Tab-separated table of C-alpha atoms and ligand atoms in Angstrom:
chain	number	residue	atom	x	y	z
A	199	UNK	CA	104.627	8.652	42.698
A	200	UNK	CA	105.013	6.743	39.399
A	201	UNK	CA	106.315	3.201	39.594
A	202	UNK	CA	109.644	4.052	37.991
A	203	UNK	CA	110.961	7.529	38.506
A	204	UNK	CA	114.149	8.842	36.968
A	205	UNK	CA	114.621	12.524	37.705
A	206	UNK	CA	115.015	14.602	34.519
A	207	UNK	CA	117.873	16.395	36.297
A	208	UNK	CA	120.727	13.913	35.943
A	209	UNK	CA	122.603	15.469	38.866
A	210	UNK	CA	119.729	14.522	41.161
A	211	UNK	CA	118.610	11.314	39.492
A	212	UNK	CA	118.851	7.741	40.728
A	213	UNK	CA	119.152	4.877	38.264
A	214	UNK	CA	116.196	2.612	37.550
A	215	UNK	CA	115.557	0.142	40.392
A	216	UNK	CA	116.856	-3.416	40.101
A	217	UNK	CA	113.462	-5.129	39.919
A	218	UNK	CA	113.450	-3.971	36.301
A	219	UNK	CA	116.251	-6.459	35.546
A	220	UNK	CA	115.308	-9.281	37.897
A	221	UNK	CA	111.509	-9.545	38.032
A	222	UNK	CA	109.860	-11.995	35.630
A	223	UNK	CA	106.617	-10.035	35.918
A	224	UNK	CA	108.333	-6.833	34.794
A	225	UNK	CA	110.049	-8.740	31.982
A	226	UNK	CA	106.614	-9.928	30.780
A	227	UNK	CA	105.227	-6.430	31.058
A	228	UNK	CA	108.005	-4.997	28.851
A	229	UNK	CA	106.786	-7.270	26.067
A	230	UNK	CA	103.585	-5.358	25.400
A	231	UNK	CA	104.507	-1.995	26.896
A	232	UNK	CA	107.846	-1.606	25.131
A	233	UNK	CA	108.506	-4.168	22.423
A	234	UNK	CA	105.051	-4.443	20.843
A	235	UNK	CA	104.846	-0.659	20.610
A	236	UNK	CA	108.197	0.114	19.017
A	237	UNK	CA	109.914	-0.478	15.687
A	238	UNK	CA	111.914	-3.644	15.274
A	239	UNK	CA	114.672	-4.471	12.801
A	240	UNK	CA	113.885	-7.148	10.199
A	241	UNK	CA	117.054	-7.060	8.091
A	242	UNK	CA	117.826	-5.587	4.700
A	243	UNK	CA	116.092	-5.838	1.364
A	244	UNK	CA	118.622	-8.471	0.204
A	245	UNK	CA	116.331	-10.905	2.042
A	246	UNK	CA	113.722	-10.609	-0.714
A	247	UNK	CA	115.615	-9.227	-3.647
A	248	UNK	CA	113.565	-10.591	-6.551
A	249	UNK	CA	109.894	-10.146	-7.242
A	250	UNK	CA	108.126	-13.222	-5.776
A	251	UNK	CA	110.606	-13.709	-2.907
A	252	UNK	CA	109.047	-14.790	0.366
A	253	UNK	CA	110.956	-14.762	3.646
A	254	UNK	CA	109.256	-16.060	6.822
A	255	UNK	CA	110.626	-15.016	10.209
A	256	UNK	CA	109.640	-14.813	13.850
A	257	UNK	CA	109.683	-11.297	15.234
A	258	UNK	CA	111.733	-11.410	18.480
A	259	UNK	CA	111.837	-15.189	18.779
A	260	UNK	CA	111.365	-16.427	22.367
A	261	UNK	CA	109.831	-13.067	23.314
A	262	UNK	CA	107.197	-11.391	21.116
A	263	UNK	CA	107.254	-14.632	19.096
A	264	UNK	CA	105.190	-13.169	16.291
A	265	UNK	CA	105.251	-15.262	13.069
A	266	UNK	CA	105.597	-12.868	10.130
A	267	UNK	CA	106.722	-12.975	6.545
A	268	UNK	CA	108.285	-10.518	4.200
A	269	UNK	CA	107.172	-10.725	0.565
A	270	UNK	CA	108.250	-8.905	-2.566
A	271	UNK	CA	105.076	-8.913	-4.681
A	272	UNK	CA	104.621	-8.808	-8.449
A	273	UNK	CA	104.751	-5.000	-8.481
A	274	UNK	CA	108.018	-5.164	-6.518
A	275	UNK	CA	106.289	-3.822	-3.444
A	276	UNK	CA	107.532	-5.129	-0.109
A	277	UNK	CA	104.902	-6.367	2.325
A	278	UNK	CA	105.201	-7.497	5.913
A	279	UNK	CA	102.380	-9.946	6.620
A	280	UNK	CA	101.182	-12.146	9.407
A	281	UNK	CA	102.392	-15.655	8.534
A	282	UNK	CA	99.398	-17.280	10.220
A	283	UNK	CA	96.703	-18.793	8.022
A	284	UNK	CA	93.318	-17.209	8.684
A	285	UNK	CA	91.614	-20.631	8.492
A	286	UNK	CA	92.909	-22.616	11.481
A	287	UNK	CA	96.216	-20.960	12.253
A	288	UNK	CA	98.873	-22.947	10.415
A	289	UNK	CA	102.073	-21.143	9.425
A	290	UNK	CA	101.625	-20.278	5.768
A	291	UNK	CA	105.259	-20.106	4.613
A	292	UNK	CA	107.673	-22.440	6.376
A	293	UNK	CA	110.825	-21.530	4.485
A	294	UNK	CA	112.215	-18.810	2.250
A	295	UNK	CA	111.087	-19.391	-1.340
A	296	UNK	CA	109.994	-17.740	-4.574
A	297	UNK	CA	106.306	-17.940	-5.452
A	298	UNK	CA	103.548	-15.872	-6.996
A	299	UNK	CA	101.006	-16.897	-4.361
A	300	UNK	CA	101.058	-18.194	-0.805
A	301	UNK	CA	99.308	-21.513	-0.378
A	302	UNK	CA	98.685	-22.957	3.068
A	303	UNK	CA	99.636	-26.613	2.999
A	304	UNK	CA	97.144	-27.626	5.687
A	305	UNK	CA	93.863	-27.213	3.715
A	306	UNK	CA	94.906	-25.256	0.664
A	307	UNK	CA	93.863	-21.654	1.393
A	308	UNK	CA	95.556	-19.293	-1.063
A	309	UNK	CA	96.651	-15.686	-0.520
A	310	UNK	CA	98.365	-13.094	-2.697
A	311	UNK	CA	101.811	-11.804	-1.745
A	312	UNK	CA	99.987	-8.715	-0.498
A	313	UNK	CA	98.068	-10.918	1.970
A	314	UNK	CA	94.721	-10.761	0.136
A	315	UNK	CA	92.602	-13.909	0.321
A	316	UNK	CA	92.349	-15.559	-3.101
A	317	UNK	CA	90.670	-18.947	-2.734
A	318	UNK	CA	89.737	-21.784	-0.400
A	319	UNK	CA	88.495	-25.282	-1.235
A	320	UNK	CA	85.231	-26.649	0.282
A	321	UNK	CA	84.037	-23.260	1.487
A	322	UNK	CA	81.165	-22.577	-0.968
A	323	UNK	CA	78.519	-23.089	1.719
A	324	UNK	CA	80.148	-20.824	4.273
A	325	UNK	CA	78.074	-17.687	4.866
A	326	UNK	CA	79.565	-14.174	4.824
A	327	UNK	CA	82.803	-15.470	3.427
A	328	UNK	CA	85.375	-14.239	2.642
A	329	UNK	CA	85.629	-11.014	4.610
A	330	UNK	CA	88.512	-8.695	5.447
A	331	UNK	CA	89.346	-10.969	8.358
A	332	UNK	CA	90.280	-13.745	5.949
A	333	UNK	CA	93.195	-11.753	4.535
A	334	UNK	CA	96.607	-12.042	6.138
A	335	UNK	CA	97.106	-8.962	8.293
A	336	UNK	CA	99.447	-6.469	6.708
A	337	UNK	CA	101.833	-4.766	9.152
A	338	UNK	CA	103.510	-1.386	8.821
A	339	UNK	CA	106.845	-1.409	7.072
A	340	UNK	CA	109.447	1.280	7.467
A	341	UNK	CA	112.271	1.253	4.971
A	342	UNK	CA	115.397	3.339	5.423
A	343	UNK	CA	117.725	2.876	2.472
A	344	UNK	CA	117.983	-0.953	2.368
A	345	UNK	CA	117.034	-1.557	6.012
A	346	UNK	CA	113.572	-2.768	6.938
A	347	UNK	CA	111.646	-2.358	10.177
A	348	UNK	CA	108.195	-3.266	11.357
A	349	UNK	CA	106.011	-2.835	14.402
A	350	UNK	CA	103.241	-5.005	15.795
A	351	UNK	CA	101.347	-1.997	17.095
A	352	UNK	CA	102.017	1.111	15.010
A	353	UNK	CA	101.342	3.754	17.582
A	354	UNK	CA	104.443	5.851	16.939
A	355	UNK	CA	105.671	7.115	13.589
A	356	UNK	CA	109.066	5.777	12.569
A	357	UNK	CA	110.224	9.377	12.308
A	358	UNK	CA	110.378	9.939	16.050
A	359	UNK	CA	112.846	7.070	16.341
A	360	UNK	CA	115.008	7.355	13.224
A	361	UNK	CA	114.929	10.926	11.924
A	362	UNK	CA	117.995	12.309	13.719
A	363	UNK	CA	120.207	9.410	12.709
A	364	UNK	CA	118.987	9.479	9.118
A	365	UNK	CA	119.781	13.162	8.786
A	366	UNK	CA	123.199	12.853	10.383
A	367	UNK	CA	124.469	10.163	8.020
A	368	UNK	CA	122.580	11.283	4.920
A	369	UNK	CA	125.888	12.070	3.193
A	370	UNK	CA	127.008	8.430	3.281
A	371	UNK	CA	126.394	6.313	0.155
A	372	UNK	CA	124.100	3.938	2.072
A	373	UNK	CA	122.876	2.277	-1.110
A	374	UNK	CA	126.446	1.009	-1.662
A	375	UNK	CA	126.614	-0.719	1.743
A	376	UNK	CA	126.668	-4.462	1.108
A	377	UNK	CA	125.531	-7.083	3.595
A	378	UNK	CA	128.413	-9.397	4.562
A	379	UNK	CA	127.133	-12.598	6.205
A	380	UNK	CA	130.680	-13.715	7.035
A	381	UNK	CA	131.102	-10.716	9.345
A	382	UNK	CA	127.662	-11.108	10.930
A	383	UNK	CA	127.229	-13.004	14.204
A	384	UNK	CA	124.909	-13.880	17.049
A	385	UNK	CA	125.921	-13.728	20.726
A	386	UNK	CA	123.912	-15.170	23.607
A	387	UNK	CA	124.528	-13.067	26.666
A	388	UNK	CA	123.473	-13.917	30.218
A	389	UNK	CA	122.159	-10.498	31.095
A	390	UNK	CA	118.913	-8.591	30.920
A	391	UNK	CA	118.472	-6.837	27.562
A	392	UNK	CA	118.374	-3.402	29.219
A	393	UNK	CA	121.681	-3.947	31.033
A	394	UNK	CA	123.258	-4.741	27.689
A	395	UNK	CA	121.815	-1.514	26.197
A	396	UNK	CA	122.735	0.770	29.063
A	397	UNK	CA	126.330	-0.448	28.988
A	398	UNK	CA	126.421	0.454	25.305
A	399	UNK	CA	125.040	3.894	26.096
A	400	UNK	CA	128.055	5.142	27.991
A	401	UNK	CA	131.672	5.407	26.909
A	402	UNK	CA	132.627	5.880	30.569
A	403	UNK	CA	133.765	2.262	30.828
A	404	UNK	CA	136.009	2.319	27.742
A	405	UNK	CA	139.313	3.075	29.544
A	406	UNK	CA	138.456	0.516	32.234
A	407	UNK	CA	137.063	-2.325	30.145
A	408	UNK	CA	138.395	-1.898	26.610
A	409	UNK	CA	142.154	-1.316	26.848
A	410	UNK	CA	142.745	-1.812	23.135
A	411	UNK	CA	139.849	0.341	21.944
A	412	UNK	CA	141.080	2.990	24.350
A	413	UNK	CA	144.350	3.232	22.429
A	414	UNK	CA	142.576	4.434	19.277
A	415	UNK	CA	139.712	6.485	20.764
A	416	UNK	CA	140.311	9.835	22.429
A	417	UNK	CA	138.425	9.448	25.707
A	418	UNK	CA	138.700	13.181	26.524
A	419	UNK	CA	136.877	14.047	23.298
A	420	UNK	CA	134.201	11.337	23.485
A	421	UNK	CA	130.747	12.943	23.167
A	422	UNK	CA	127.121	11.966	23.720
A	423	UNK	CA	124.221	13.720	22.017
A	424	UNK	CA	120.670	13.018	23.106
A	425	UNK	CA	117.901	13.165	20.553
A	426	UNK	CA	114.373	13.560	21.769
A	427	UNK	CA	112.378	11.583	22.146
A	428	UNK	CA	113.872	8.174	21.387
A	429	UNK	CA	117.463	7.998	20.153
A	430	UNK	CA	120.991	9.152	20.856
A	431	UNK	CA	124.462	9.364	19.372
A	432	UNK	CA	127.911	8.824	20.821
A	433	UNK	CA	130.901	9.940	18.797
A	434	UNK	CA	134.253	8.271	19.149
A	435	UNK	CA	136.964	10.737	18.162
A	436	UNK	CA	140.109	9.021	16.877
A	437	UNK	CA	143.494	9.797	18.426
A	438	UNK	CA	145.117	10.208	15.038
A	439	UNK	CA	143.915	11.174	11.590
A	440	UNK	CA	144.364	7.587	10.317
A	441	UNK	CA	141.308	5.383	9.968
A	442	UNK	CA	138.807	8.220	10.171
A	443	UNK	CA	135.804	9.249	8.155
A	444	UNK	CA	136.453	11.466	5.192
A	445	UNK	CA	133.735	13.969	6.115
A	446	UNK	CA	132.008	16.345	3.690
A	447	UNK	CA	131.857	20.062	4.537
A	448	UNK	CA	128.127	19.686	5.287
A	449	UNK	CA	128.826	17.395	8.250
A	450	UNK	CA	128.682	19.033	11.699
A	451	UNK	CA	131.925	17.149	12.485
A	452	UNK	CA	133.773	18.422	9.402
A	453	UNK	CA	137.479	18.840	10.142
A	454	UNK	CA	137.477	16.415	13.076
A	455	UNK	CA	138.937	12.921	13.292
A	456	UNK	CA	135.857	10.781	13.682
A	457	UNK	CA	136.522	7.075	14.236
A	458	UNK	CA	132.948	5.939	14.914
A	459	UNK	CA	129.355	7.121	15.154
A	460	UNK	CA	127.417	5.021	17.644
A	461	UNK	CA	123.696	5.598	17.161
A	462	UNK	CA	121.157	3.987	19.427
A	463	UNK	CA	117.428	3.751	18.733
A	464	UNK	CA	114.990	2.810	21.490
A	465	UNK	CA	114.504	0.200	22.674
A	466	UNK	CA	117.101	-2.241	21.342
A	467	UNK	CA	118.915	-1.146	18.178
A	468	UNK	CA	122.447	0.096	17.688
A	469	UNK	CA	123.787	1.443	14.412
A	470	UNK	CA	127.563	1.690	14.552
A	471	UNK	CA	129.010	3.517	11.580
A	472	UNK	CA	132.730	3.066	10.974
A	473	UNK	CA	134.851	4.200	8.039
A	474	UNK	CA	134.454	0.640	6.654
A	475	UNK	CA	130.642	0.603	6.894
A	476	UNK	CA	127.911	-0.255	9.388
A	477	UNK	CA	127.434	-2.804	12.137
A	478	UNK	CA	123.789	-3.043	13.203
A	479	UNK	CA	123.406	-4.650	16.633
A	480	UNK	CA	119.990	-5.835	17.731
A	481	UNK	CA	119.409	-6.853	21.340
A	482	UNK	CA	116.582	-9.359	21.667
A	483	UNK	CA	115.267	-10.307	25.098
A	484	UNK	CA	115.039	-14.076	25.614
A	485	UNK	CA	114.644	-14.335	29.403
A	486	UNK	CA	114.674	-11.910	32.299
A	487	UNK	CA	118.409	-12.550	32.658
A	488	UNK	CA	119.368	-13.347	29.069
A	489	UNK	CA	119.387	-11.794	25.643
A	490	UNK	CA	120.511	-12.560	22.124
A	491	UNK	CA	122.583	-9.924	20.377
A	492	UNK	CA	122.777	-10.099	16.587
A	493	UNK	CA	125.462	-8.236	14.659
A	494	UNK	CA	124.666	-7.519	11.006
A	495	UNK	CA	127.588	-6.109	9.018
A	496	UNK	CA	127.275	-3.922	5.927
A	497	UNK	CA	130.527	-3.115	4.195
A	498	UNK	CA	131.107	0.116	2.333
A	499	UNK	CA	134.928	0.300	2.049
A	500	UNK	CA	136.627	-3.076	2.423
A	501	UNK	CA	140.109	-1.572	2.630
A	502	UNK	CA	139.223	0.076	5.921
A	503	UNK	CA	138.070	-3.117	7.631
A	504	UNK	CA	140.027	-4.112	10.742
A	505	UNK	CA	141.360	-0.656	11.401
A	506	UNK	CA	140.790	1.985	14.054
A	507	UNK	CA	137.643	2.017	16.213
A	508	UNK	CA	135.910	-0.355	13.801
A	509	UNK	CA	138.466	-3.141	14.347
A	510	UNK	CA	138.482	-5.961	16.855
A	511	UNK	CA	134.737	-5.755	17.424
A	512	UNK	CA	134.564	-9.353	18.675
A	513	UNK	CA	137.105	-8.636	21.385
A	514	UNK	CA	135.204	-5.518	22.463
A	515	UNK	CA	132.037	-7.611	22.526
A	516	UNK	CA	133.646	-10.266	24.768
A	517	UNK	CA	134.841	-7.556	27.151
A	518	UNK	CA	131.360	-6.036	27.294
A	519	UNK	CA	129.709	-9.427	27.796
A	520	UNK	CA	131.933	-10.281	30.697
A	521	UNK	CA	131.127	-7.043	32.475
A	522	UNK	CA	127.371	-7.021	31.846
A	523	UNK	CA	127.079	-10.651	32.962
A	524	UNK	CA	128.800	-9.657	36.181
A	525	UNK	CA	126.365	-6.786	36.598
A	526	UNK	CA	123.434	-9.190	36.167
A	527	UNK	CA	124.851	-11.195	39.075
A	528	UNK	CA	125.459	-8.035	41.096
A	529	UNK	CA	121.998	-6.532	40.823
A	530	UNK	CA	120.450	-9.607	42.497
A	531	UNK	CA	122.013	-8.425	45.742
A	532	UNK	CA	119.921	-7.462	48.760
A	533	UNK	CA	122.339	-4.594	49.286
A	534	UNK	CA	121.963	-2.857	45.955
A	535	UNK	CA	118.761	-1.294	44.673
A	536	UNK	CA	119.835	1.656	42.502
A	537	UNK	CA	122.824	3.869	41.793
A	538	UNK	CA	123.588	7.421	40.563
A	539	UNK	CA	124.843	8.830	37.270
A	540	UNK	CA	127.970	10.686	36.233
A	541	UNK	CA	126.696	14.002	34.849
A	542	UNK	CA	129.472	14.183	32.272
A	543	UNK	CA	129.691	10.534	31.199
A	544	UNK	CA	126.343	8.804	31.631
A	545	UNK	CA	123.845	11.045	29.854
A	546	UNK	CA	122.976	8.294	27.368
A	547	UNK	CA	122.175	5.778	30.091
A	548	UNK	CA	120.114	8.368	31.970
A	549	UNK	CA	118.171	9.210	28.776
A	550	UNK	CA	117.499	5.474	28.237
A	551	UNK	CA	116.250	4.994	31.788
A	552	UNK	CA	113.965	8.020	31.402
A	553	UNK	CA	112.389	6.434	28.312
A	554	UNK	CA	112.061	3.055	30.038
A	555	UNK	CA	110.241	4.703	32.921
A	556	UNK	CA	107.982	6.585	30.522
A	557	UNK	CA	106.928	3.391	28.696
A	558	UNK	CA	106.556	1.320	31.866
A	559	UNK	CA	104.506	3.917	33.736
A	560	UNK	CA	101.843	4.025	30.999
B	265	FES	S1	94.969	-23.775	8.314
B	265	FES	FE1	95.455	-22.972	6.419
B	265	FES	S2	94.053	-23.848	5.093
B	265	FES	FE2	93.525	-24.643	7.011
B	266	FE2	FE1	131.774	-1.483	25.923
């Protein structure tokens, strides 16, 4: 019997057992088994717009804690590099800047914006130097429109995670979406990252938890589509034809009142498309019972902001936080170990748990 088993038949399945959300050992294990092996969101190309822009960041700070940098080199190529000097391990770039080379301020080692070693003082006598190992490691970069993703361990193609979403929204003018820092936020939530995600993956709780959202979304028409292997889509149908997408005839939803497309990509990314634009939510684990959720907003049509399913997102977030923090307290109980799924309303959560089990059982 595998360690985590979630029956593929949802009508028979039990939810993942609570040790997944409470055990520090399991939390540590997720780091390499899930997060190091999957694609992670960096941000959008606005971070390094001009040639020579350098942007250091920590991938999943307080968890993977990998120091990386994004650089736009002289040929306008984007590179994701290790930000750790190959001499004695200093961080090469300590702030965002514009430069044509990267110079480590500890002992002066110089690298190109593609990570190639260029020079090093006092190293003439060193044998077999430099070698490949003296370059900054270059990581895989996946770019979808203006959004950038990387992975520490590129064992899966980006396609298996993103393809279905990319096809579904290919009619939208994504290149016109503009990052709006004033609408972007960070929330610290006292719950395990997976509890936050699995709450997102079902609309079942909307009438119970989100009274206001429930007045604009038609709960009876709410749908979940699973994409295999690693993503899914929930569609929020609007109750009226106001504040909906103006869909082209090529869209599978043409003729319907769509208020929101909620795409999820394993393990921790949500892409919520509203008639006003896109809210990307990234759930970053910080402790076994805590996570940091970052909202990045990209506006397409300003006039549609604050309307329909795409309005009041902060209030919806507060309602979700309250419930998932309660669940984190609940699953510590001696009297609860797992639950069951609604066949009609919890397919997304079941699909997520199946993927978790698959990664953890490896
Ligand atoms: S650590 Fe970078 S030059 Fe020494
Ligand atoms: Fe919710």
